[in-house]
Amino acid sequence: GEDVEQSLFLSVREGDSSVINCTYTDSSSTYLYWYKQEPGAGLQLLTYIFSNMDMKQDQRLTVLLNKKDKHLSLRIADTQTGDSAIYFCAESNSNTGKLIFGQGTTLQVKP
Amino acid sequence: DADVTQTPRNRITKTGKRIMLECSQTKGHDRMYWYRQDPGLGLRLIYYSFDVKDINKGEISDGYSVSRQAQAKFSLSLESAIPNQTALYFCATSDPKRPGGELFFGEGSRLTVL
């Protein structure tokens, strides 16, 4: 079945780059997503990438997709304390339209 | 005002009680979802609905039921709550015509079953 895996925790220093990794199993995924959840809030879409793309850049965010290895990463440049949150990777199934989420990676940014 | 509103935001109840979590949206989206969030497990899909007459089970539907009363309303019921249903529950909506299929989430309903 569909599965999305992430490591649970990442700690970086303010100003460093953060890289959050994700692996998925569904080769028919249409889109892959990164959502951000701040404390006490729901999830908000950060960015997404279409499955026929390798890379997408949006200001401090860079998404890399290796479709062969079913690996997705999110790089945050110049990480700030306000980037501290839980980051979820998700894939959409083109047949069902459902989104399947990973476990979430808690990013801790130290001053 | 929030586009996706969940009520209640917090609820403490006892084992065996019936609980309903409600979700309403002003986004005009046909698709609505219920997820539960548990630490270390991420979000798991309970039920989803692609229009008013469509209801589908997700990964973990046992012990839950849903009702799609209107395009804007999708409620989740626990007929007889048990402690392992203690979790943070999220309602979400999406528009399949929107590129990327983004989900829009409510702020969550925290349920504690004693």
PDB file of C-alpha atoms in Angstrom:
ATOM      1  CA  GLY A   1       0.000   0.000   0.000  1.00  0.00           C
ATOM      2  CA  GLU A   2       0.934   3.641   0.024  1.00  0.00           C
ATOM      3  CA  ASP A   3       3.454   4.722   2.620  1.00  0.00           C
ATOM      4  CA  VAL A   4       5.367   7.914   3.329  1.00  0.00           C
ATOM      5  CA  GLU A   5       8.334   7.931   5.720  1.00  0.00           C
ATOM      6  CA  GLN A   6      10.181  10.804   7.394  1.00  0.00           C
ATOM      7  CA  SER A   7      12.647  11.103  10.217  1.00  0.00           C
ATOM      8  CA  LEU A   8      11.010  12.521  13.338  1.00  0.00           C
ATOM      9  CA  PHE A   9      13.394  15.240  14.452  1.00  0.00           C
ATOM     10  CA  LEU A  10      15.971  17.705  13.112  1.00  0.00           C
ATOM     11  CA  SER A  11      17.870  20.358  15.042  1.00  0.00           C
ATOM     12  CA  VAL A  12      19.831  23.169  13.362  1.00  0.00           C
ATOM     13  CA  ARG A  13      21.377  26.492  14.316  1.00  0.00           C
ATOM     14  CA  GLU A  14      19.838  29.750  13.163  1.00  0.00           C
ATOM     15  CA  GLY A  15      21.341  30.785   9.823  1.00  0.00           C
ATOM     16  CA  ASP A  16      22.240  27.224   8.787  1.00  0.00           C
ATOM     17  CA  SER A  17      20.446  25.299   6.057  1.00  0.00           C
ATOM     18  CA  SER A  18      17.935  22.613   7.010  1.00  0.00           C
ATOM     19  CA  VAL A  19      17.277  19.562   4.888  1.00  0.00           C
ATOM     20  CA  ILE A  20      14.238  17.427   5.624  1.00  0.00           C
ATOM     21  CA  ASN A  21      13.965  14.122   3.794  1.00  0.00           C
ATOM     22  CA  CYS A  22      11.051  11.921   2.828  1.00  0.00           C
ATOM     23  CA  THR A  23      10.588   8.629   1.022  1.00  0.00           C
ATOM     24  CA  TYR A  24       7.375   7.358  -0.508  1.00  0.00           C
ATOM     25  CA  THR A  25       6.191   4.157  -2.134  1.00  0.00           C
ATOM     26  CA  ASP A  26       3.442   5.081  -4.594  1.00  0.00           C
ATOM     27  CA  SER A  27       5.054   5.415  -8.009  1.00  0.00           C
ATOM     28  CA  SER A  28       1.810   6.801  -9.462  1.00  0.00           C
ATOM     29  CA  SER A  29       1.830   9.892  -7.242  1.00  0.00           C
ATOM     30  CA  THR A  30       0.807  12.982  -9.164  1.00  0.00           C
ATOM     31  CA  TYR A  31       1.940  15.637  -6.719  1.00  0.00           C
ATOM     32  CA  LEU A  32       4.198  15.647  -3.678  1.00  0.00           C
ATOM     33  CA  TYR A  33       3.768  18.227  -0.971  1.00  0.00           C
ATOM     34  CA  TRP A  34       5.388  19.861   1.999  1.00  0.00           C
ATOM     35  CA  TYR A  35       3.057  21.127   4.710  1.00  0.00           C
ATOM     36  CA  LYS A  36       4.037  23.118   7.806  1.00  0.00           C
ATOM     37  CA  GLN A  37       2.304  22.892  11.174  1.00  0.00           C
ATOM     38  CA  GLU A  38       3.009  25.556  13.763  1.00  0.00           C
ATOM     39  CA  PRO A  39       2.134  24.881  17.434  1.00  0.00           C
ATOM     40  CA  GLY A  40      -1.603  24.844  18.078  1.00  0.00           C
ATOM     41  CA  ALA A  41      -2.484  25.280  14.429  1.00  0.00           C
ATOM     42  CA  GLY A  42      -3.592  23.240  11.457  1.00  0.00           C
ATOM     43  CA  LEU A  43      -1.376  22.373   8.537  1.00  0.00           C
ATOM     44  CA  GLN A  44      -0.602  24.896   5.840  1.00  0.00           C
ATOM     45  CA  LEU A  45       0.790  24.129   2.415  1.00  0.00           C
ATOM     46  CA  LEU A  46       4.387  25.295   2.026  1.00  0.00           C
ATOM     47  CA  THR A  47       5.041  24.098  -1.482  1.00  0.00           C
ATOM     48  CA  TYR A  48       4.349  21.244  -3.843  1.00  0.00           C
ATOM     49  CA  ILE A  49       6.019  19.666  -6.847  1.00  0.00           C
ATOM     50  CA  PHE A  50       4.502  17.941  -9.831  1.00  0.00           C
ATOM     51  CA  SER A  51       5.810  14.419 -10.278  1.00  0.00           C
ATOM     52  CA  ASN A  52       7.439  15.148 -13.644  1.00  0.00           C
ATOM     53  CA  MET A  53       9.684  17.837 -12.135  1.00  0.00           C
ATOM     54  CA  ASP A  54      13.086  17.358 -10.493  1.00  0.00           C
ATOM     55  CA  MET A  55      13.359  20.599  -8.607  1.00  0.00           C
ATOM     56  CA  LYS A  56      11.321  23.564  -7.508  1.00  0.00           C
ATOM     57  CA  GLN A  57      12.656  26.706  -5.851  1.00  0.00           C
ATOM     58  CA  ASP A  58      10.602  29.263  -3.997  1.00  0.00           C
ATOM     59  CA  GLN A  59      12.592  31.937  -2.133  1.00  0.00           C
ATOM     60  CA  ARG A  60      14.357  30.134   0.751  1.00  0.00           C
ATOM     61  CA  LEU A  61      12.755  26.795  -0.083  1.00  0.00           C
ATOM     62  CA  THR A  62      14.155  24.227  -2.518  1.00  0.00           C
ATOM     63  CA  VAL A  63      12.344  20.971  -3.207  1.00  0.00           C
ATOM     64  CA  LEU A  64      14.233  18.118  -4.858  1.00  0.00           C
ATOM     65  CA  LEU A  65      12.478  15.058  -6.251  1.00  0.00           C
ATOM     66  CA  ASN A  66      14.274  11.846  -7.183  1.00  0.00           C
ATOM     67  CA  LYS A  67      11.491   9.843  -8.761  1.00  0.00           C
ATOM     68  CA  LYS A  68      13.661   6.801  -9.393  1.00  0.00           C
ATOM     69  CA  ASP A  69      14.493   6.475  -5.689  1.00  0.00           C
ATOM     70  CA  LYS A  70      11.086   7.845  -4.586  1.00  0.00           C
ATOM     71  CA  HIS A  71      12.867  10.436  -2.465  1.00  0.00           C
ATOM     72  CA  LEU A  72      11.734  13.977  -1.761  1.00  0.00           C
ATOM     73  CA  SER A  73      13.627  16.623   0.162  1.00  0.00           C
ATOM     74  CA  LEU A  74      12.955  20.129   1.429  1.00  0.00           C
ATOM     75  CA  ARG A  75      15.854  22.485   1.918  1.00  0.00           C
ATOM     76  CA  ILE A  76      15.330  25.670   3.920  1.00  0.00           C
ATOM     77  CA  ALA A  77      18.136  28.172   3.432  1.00  0.00           C
ATOM     78  CA  ASP A  78      19.140  30.589   6.213  1.00  0.00           C
ATOM     79  CA  THR A  79      16.868  28.864   8.723  1.00  0.00           C
ATOM     80  CA  GLN A  80      15.201  31.216  11.195  1.00  0.00           C
ATOM     81  CA  THR A  81      13.635  30.590  14.613  1.00  0.00           C
ATOM     82  CA  GLY A  82      10.248  31.203  13.006  1.00  0.00           C
ATOM     83  CA  ASP A  83      10.842  28.109  10.871  1.00  0.00           C
ATOM     84  CA  SER A  84      10.539  25.927  13.982  1.00  0.00           C
ATOM     85  CA  ALA A  85       7.536  23.710  13.313  1.00  0.00           C
ATOM     86  CA  ILE A  86       6.521  20.218  12.227  1.00  0.00           C
ATOM     87  CA  TYR A  87       6.999  19.591   8.509  1.00  0.00           C
ATOM     88  CA  PHE A  88       4.904  16.953   6.774  1.00  0.00           C
ATOM     89  CA  CYS A  89       5.643  15.315   3.480  1.00  0.00           C
ATOM     90  CA  ALA A  90       2.596  14.057   1.555  1.00  0.00           C
ATOM     91  CA  GLU A  91       1.805  12.401  -1.742  1.00  0.00           C
ATOM     92  CA  SER A  92      -1.403  12.393  -3.727  1.00  0.00           C
ATOM     93  CA  ASN A  93      -2.702   9.290  -5.373  1.00  0.00           C
ATOM     94  CA  SER A  94      -3.774  10.087  -8.910  1.00  0.00           C
ATOM     95  CA  ASN A  95      -6.473   7.411  -8.866  1.00  0.00           C
ATOM     96  CA  THR A  96      -8.143   8.143  -5.540  1.00  0.00           C
ATOM     97  CA  GLY A  97      -7.290  11.816  -5.050  1.00  0.00           C
ATOM     98  CA  LYS A  98      -6.331  11.076  -1.438  1.00  0.00           C
ATOM     99  CA  LEU A  99      -3.329  12.618   0.279  1.00  0.00           C
ATOM    100  CA  ILE A 100      -1.118  10.300   2.321  1.00  0.00           C
ATOM    101  CA  PHE A 101       1.043  11.997   4.943  1.00  0.00           C
ATOM    102  CA  GLY A 102       4.328  11.090   6.541  1.00  0.00           C
ATOM    103  CA  GLN A 103       4.858  11.104  10.291  1.00  0.00           C
ATOM    104  CA  GLY A 104       6.108  14.673  10.345  1.00  0.00           C
ATOM    105  CA  THR A 105       9.606  16.021  11.099  1.00  0.00           C
ATOM    106  CA  THR A 106       9.922  18.387  14.038  1.00  0.00           C
ATOM    107  CA  LEU A 107      12.427  21.116  13.132  1.00  0.00           C
ATOM    108  CA  GLN A 108      14.079  22.793  16.089  1.00  0.00           C
ATOM    109  CA  VAL A 109      16.021  25.970  15.324  1.00  0.00           C
ATOM    110  CA  LYS A 110      18.486  27.033  18.005  1.00  0.00           C
ATOM    111  CA  PRO A 111      19.529  30.690  18.290  1.00  0.00           C
TER     112      PRO A 111
ATOM    113  CA  ASP B   1     -12.933  34.376   9.823  1.00  0.00           C
ATOM    114  CA  ALA B   2     -11.533  30.901   9.226  1.00  0.00           C
ATOM    115  CA  ASP B   3     -12.472  29.237   5.941  1.00  0.00           C
ATOM    116  CA  VAL B   4     -12.624  25.799   7.610  1.00  0.00           C
ATOM    117  CA  THR B   5     -14.148  25.845  11.091  1.00  0.00           C
ATOM    118  CA  GLN B   6     -14.146  22.958  13.526  1.00  0.00           C
ATOM    119  CA  THR B   7     -16.201  22.643  16.693  1.00  0.00           C
ATOM    120  CA  PRO B   8     -15.512  21.943  19.453  1.00  0.00           C
ATOM    121  CA  ARG B   9     -11.826  22.904  19.603  1.00  0.00           C
ATOM    122  CA  ASN B  10     -11.318  20.899  22.783  1.00  0.00           C
ATOM    123  CA  ARG B  11     -13.379  18.150  24.332  1.00  0.00           C
ATOM    124  CA  ILE B  12     -12.850  15.822  27.278  1.00  0.00           C
ATOM    125  CA  THR B  13     -15.205  12.881  27.531  1.00  0.00           C
ATOM    126  CA  LYS B  14     -15.537   9.469  29.130  1.00  0.00           C
ATOM    127  CA  THR B  15     -15.265   5.996  27.670  1.00  0.00           C
ATOM    128  CA  GLY B  16     -18.518   4.888  26.058  1.00  0.00           C
ATOM    129  CA  LYS B  17     -19.893   8.354  25.361  1.00  0.00           C
ATOM    130  CA  ARG B  18     -21.046   9.431  21.912  1.00  0.00           C
ATOM    131  CA  ILE B  19     -19.124  12.362  20.484  1.00  0.00           C
ATOM    132  CA  MET B  20     -19.662  14.442  17.368  1.00  0.00           C
ATOM    133  CA  LEU B  21     -17.054  16.729  15.845  1.00  0.00           C
ATOM    134  CA  GLU B  22     -18.373  19.222  13.347  1.00  0.00           C
ATOM    135  CA  CYS B  23     -16.744  20.885  10.387  1.00  0.00           C
ATOM    136  CA  SER B  24     -18.063  23.674   8.212  1.00  0.00           C
ATOM    137  CA  GLN B  25     -16.385  25.449   5.305  1.00  0.00           C
ATOM    138  CA  THR B  26     -16.931  28.614   3.349  1.00  0.00           C
ATOM    139  CA  LYS B  27     -14.543  27.759   0.520  1.00  0.00           C
ATOM    140  CA  GLY B  28     -17.191  26.166  -1.684  1.00  0.00           C
ATOM    141  CA  HIS B  29     -15.113  23.007  -2.083  1.00  0.00           C
ATOM    142  CA  ASP B  30     -16.764  19.705  -2.906  1.00  0.00           C
ATOM    143  CA  ARG B  31     -14.144  17.513  -1.258  1.00  0.00           C
ATOM    144  CA  MET B  32     -13.910  17.184   2.509  1.00  0.00           C
ATOM    145  CA  TYR B  33     -11.772  14.976   4.752  1.00  0.00           C
ATOM    146  CA  TRP B  34     -11.307  13.931   8.356  1.00  0.00           C
ATOM    147  CA  TYR B  35      -7.800  13.108   9.621  1.00  0.00           C
ATOM    148  CA  ARG B  36      -6.472  12.274  13.041  1.00  0.00           C
ATOM    149  CA  GLN B  37      -3.014  13.269  14.221  1.00  0.00           C
ATOM    150  CA  ASP B  38      -1.021  11.268  16.756  1.00  0.00           C
ATOM    151  CA  PRO B  39       2.578  12.064  17.784  1.00  0.00           C
ATOM    152  CA  GLY B  40       5.034  10.069  15.696  1.00  0.00           C
ATOM    153  CA  LEU B  41       2.303   8.766  13.396  1.00  0.00           C
ATOM    154  CA  GLY B  42       1.541  11.864  11.376  1.00  0.00           C
ATOM    155  CA  LEU B  43      -1.920  12.336   9.901  1.00  0.00           C
ATOM    156  CA  ARG B  44      -4.071   9.338   9.090  1.00  0.00           C
ATOM    157  CA  LEU B  45      -7.187   9.539   6.956  1.00  0.00           C
ATOM    158  CA  ILE B  46     -10.418   8.475   8.652  1.00  0.00           C
ATOM    159  CA  TYR B  47     -13.098   9.288   6.048  1.00  0.00           C
ATOM    160  CA  TYR B  48     -13.413  11.441   2.975  1.00  0.00           C
ATOM    161  CA  SER B  49     -16.215  12.732   0.808  1.00  0.00           C
ATOM    162  CA  PHE B  50     -15.936  13.976  -2.766  1.00  0.00           C
ATOM    163  CA  ASP B  51     -19.457  15.371  -2.878  1.00  0.00           C
ATOM    164  CA  VAL B  52     -22.655  15.347  -0.837  1.00  0.00           C
ATOM    165  CA  LYS B  53     -23.665  11.851  -1.940  1.00  0.00           C
ATOM    166  CA  ASP B  54     -20.180  10.345  -1.720  1.00  0.00           C
ATOM    167  CA  ILE B  55     -18.644   8.889   1.467  1.00  0.00           C
ATOM    168  CA  ASN B  56     -15.469   6.802   1.523  1.00  0.00           C
ATOM    169  CA  LYS B  57     -13.531   5.028   4.230  1.00  0.00           C
ATOM    170  CA  GLY B  58      -9.926   5.994   4.817  1.00  0.00           C
ATOM    171  CA  GLU B  59      -7.110   4.065   6.482  1.00  0.00           C
ATOM    172  CA  ILE B  60      -8.599   3.985   9.990  1.00  0.00           C
ATOM    173  CA  SER B  61     -12.406   4.211   9.785  1.00  0.00           C
ATOM    174  CA  ASP B  62     -13.220   1.570  12.433  1.00  0.00           C
ATOM    175  CA  GLY B  63     -15.006   3.142  15.411  1.00  0.00           C
ATOM    176  CA  TYR B  64     -15.951   6.258  13.443  1.00  0.00           C
ATOM    177  CA  SER B  65     -18.820   7.351  11.224  1.00  0.00           C
ATOM    178  CA  VAL B  66     -19.426  10.489   9.189  1.00  0.00           C
ATOM    179  CA  SER B  67     -22.291  12.495   7.771  1.00  0.00           C
ATOM    180  CA  ARG B  68     -22.124  14.947   4.858  1.00  0.00           C
ATOM    181  CA  GLN B  69     -25.144  17.109   5.612  1.00  0.00           C
ATOM    182  CA  ALA B  70     -24.452  19.654   2.886  1.00  0.00           C
ATOM    183  CA  GLN B  71     -21.610  20.736   0.643  1.00  0.00           C
ATOM    184  CA  ALA B  72     -20.349  22.924   3.465  1.00  0.00           C
ATOM    185  CA  LYS B  73     -20.750  20.517   6.394  1.00  0.00           C
ATOM    186  CA  PHE B  74     -19.031  17.254   7.248  1.00  0.00           C
ATOM    187  CA  SER B  75     -19.323  15.796  10.746  1.00  0.00           C
ATOM    188  CA  LEU B  76     -17.386  12.977  12.395  1.00  0.00           C
ATOM    189  CA  SER B  77     -18.984  10.791  15.066  1.00  0.00           C
ATOM    190  CA  LEU B  78     -17.550   8.432  17.630  1.00  0.00           C
ATOM    191  CA  GLU B  79     -20.502   6.239  18.631  1.00  0.00           C
ATOM    192  CA  SER B  80     -18.804   4.874  21.745  1.00  0.00           C
ATOM    193  CA  ALA B  81     -15.556   6.664  22.496  1.00  0.00           C
ATOM    194  CA  ILE B  82     -12.537   4.715  23.774  1.00  0.00           C
ATOM    195  CA  PRO B  83      -9.232   6.022  25.191  1.00  0.00           C
ATOM    196  CA  ASN B  84      -7.163   5.169  22.091  1.00  0.00           C
ATOM    197  CA  GLN B  85      -9.320   7.647  20.164  1.00  0.00           C
ATOM    198  CA  THR B  86      -7.640  10.410  22.143  1.00  0.00           C
ATOM    199  CA  ALA B  87      -6.038  12.499  19.413  1.00  0.00           C
ATOM    200  CA  LEU B  88      -6.072  15.762  17.501  1.00  0.00           C
ATOM    201  CA  TYR B  89      -8.653  15.643  14.707  1.00  0.00           C
ATOM    202  CA  PHE B  90      -8.461  17.755  11.579  1.00  0.00           C
ATOM    203  CA  CYS B  91     -11.042  18.519   8.944  1.00  0.00           C
ATOM    204  CA  ALA B  92      -9.800  19.561   5.511  1.00  0.00           C
ATOM    205  CA  THR B  93     -11.222  20.572   2.148  1.00  0.00           C
ATOM    206  CA  SER B  94      -9.910  20.591  -1.402  1.00  0.00           C
ATOM    207  CA  ASP B  95     -10.919  21.657  -4.874  1.00  0.00           C
ATOM    208  CA  PRO B  96      -9.921  19.134  -7.556  1.00  0.00           C
ATOM    209  CA  LYS B  97      -9.939  21.880 -10.191  1.00  0.00           C
ATOM    210  CA  ARG B  98      -7.201  23.758  -8.360  1.00  0.00           C
ATOM    211  CA  PRO B  99      -3.675  22.917  -9.579  1.00  0.00           C
ATOM    212  CA  GLY B 100      -1.785  20.878  -7.006  1.00  0.00           C
ATOM    213  CA  GLY B 101      -4.861  19.650  -5.150  1.00  0.00           C
ATOM    214  CA  GLU B 102      -3.971  21.572  -1.990  1.00  0.00           C
ATOM    215  CA  LEU B 103      -5.768  20.668   1.232  1.00  0.00           C
ATOM    216  CA  PHE B 104      -7.074  23.481   3.421  1.00  0.00           C
ATOM    217  CA  PHE B 105      -7.156  22.525   7.083  1.00  0.00           C
ATOM    218  CA  GLY B 106      -9.202  23.615  10.051  1.00  0.00           C
ATOM    219  CA  GLU B 107      -7.444  24.414  13.307  1.00  0.00           C
ATOM    220  CA  GLY B 108      -8.132  21.017  14.820  1.00  0.00           C
ATOM    221  CA  SER B 109     -10.289  19.506  17.533  1.00  0.00           C
ATOM    222  CA  ARG B 110      -8.435  18.022  20.475  1.00  0.00           C
ATOM    223  CA  LEU B 111     -10.337  15.070  21.926  1.00  0.00           C
ATOM    224  CA  THR B 112      -9.431  13.362  25.196  1.00  0.00           C
ATOM    225  CA  VAL B 113     -11.227  10.157  26.152  1.00  0.00           C
ATOM    226  CA  LEU B 114     -10.812   9.176  29.800  1.00  0.00           C
TER     227      LEU B 114
END
